[in-house]
Amino acid sequence: MMDKRGIKQLVYEVAPDIIAMRRHIHENPELSGEEVKTSAFMAEKLRSFGVEVTEHVAGTTAVLGRLQGGKPGPVIALRADMDALPMTEETGLPFASKTTGKMHACGHDGHMSILLGAAEVLSRMKDDISGTVVFICQPSEEKSPVGGAKGLIASGALDGIDAVYGLHVWPTLPSGTIGVLPGPMMAASDHIRIVMNGKASHAAMPHKGIDTIVAGAQFLTAAQTIISRRVNPLYPAVLTFGKITGGTRYNVVADTVEIEGTCRTYHEEAQDAVETYLKDTLKGIDAMYGTESTLSYERGYAAVRNTPSQADFIAGVVRQCLGSEGLADVREPAMTAEDFSGYLQHFDGGFFWLGATPEGNTVYPLHNTHFAVDEKCLPIGVEVMVSLVLAKTA
């Protein structure tokens, strides 16, 4: 089996390819479910590395690559998401998005280039690999709460995988460092939609109507106490309502209000409590104001959770690759969500963060029009991914 120095040399050799592929992907973003050219590019590159490729997996733009090692062994998968966001880029990069209103603002361009870099490196040493490597090019990660992982898993295309690994570039960590935690790394993400129906009337005669704006405002105020008084304080939860629409005219009592929001949790007990008490609160508001309301609580992505053994395994590989200084001092998970959780509900494996901002630089968060991955972190991501595969197939 190739040693650490040999892996670093191969990564160094393919580094220009990694950067070039990332820049091409960054220039040509496609939104969730529309990753036609992106998936074709991924398929073309994988084939050029000698990887067996299947396109249009599960009737989507998903691509699966399969690299058979020279010796029998486990099946280890690496995953990258392909979709961009509906945002107009403001990075000023010479290879900025060519399409107004579409941008890789969540680092998926980095994820894809790391996956392709890992495929190129592993293909050069395939005779020494004991097992099989599967490369998952997944669409629609940003399409919460449905996402692209669920369909891929349900299709059976991934059956037989022994372990799957994924990463997310992380702007708040120094570039090239790795963050990993046992337990939750990222939160479950649920979509909440409430429709309140009342009765329109002239604004001068509110007693003739049923005012859904007043009822909606009371509901929003009452719902704030769910987290502070109804959920176990040992189980973190966030309940945010980001959209409210209603009414037709300034002097007409609104007969309909629609409210949308999200709930983020790490534990099912908190998730269940929020849903239950939202229903109870809405019933109380209906009784108080005479409205008739419906609640749609759509369970989205589960929390991304690493088992202690997998977190230790990833951390051990990082120390071997980068030394102890390569492990970032991460103490808290994030309330953002990732549909990689779907894989970890069905397969063994793990997830980690890859620092993506040079020290001293302005930290632009994910989903910001100024965010761009520091390209120096990409070969490090490749080295860690390759090393994880080799450690699992040794």
Short mmCIF file of C-alpha atoms in Angstrom, two decimals, residues 180-182 306-319 327:
data_model
loop_
_atom_site.label_atom_id
_atom_site.label_comp_id
_atom_site.label_asym_id
_atom_site.label_seq_id
_atom_site.Cartn_x
_atom_site.Cartn_y
_atom_site.Cartn_z
CA VAL A 180 -14.93 16.70 12.95
CA LEU A 181 -17.17 15.91 15.91
CA PRO A 182 -18.76 12.78 17.37
CA ASN A 306 -21.02 10.83 13.33
CA THR A 307 -20.66 7.79 15.53
CA PRO A 308 -17.82 8.17 18.04
CA SER A 309 -15.84 5.46 16.26
CA GLN A 310 -16.18 7.15 12.86
CA ALA A 311 -15.26 10.55 14.28
CA ASP A 312 -12.16 8.97 15.85
CA PHE A 313 -11.34 7.22 12.59
CA ILE A 314 -11.54 10.44 10.56
CA ALA A 315 -9.52 12.35 13.16
CA GLY A 316 -6.86 9.61 13.13
CA VAL A 317 -6.55 9.77 9.35
CA VAL A 318 -6.27 13.56 9.49
CA ARG A 319 -3.44 13.33 12.03
CA LEU A 327 -7.31 19.11 13.27
#
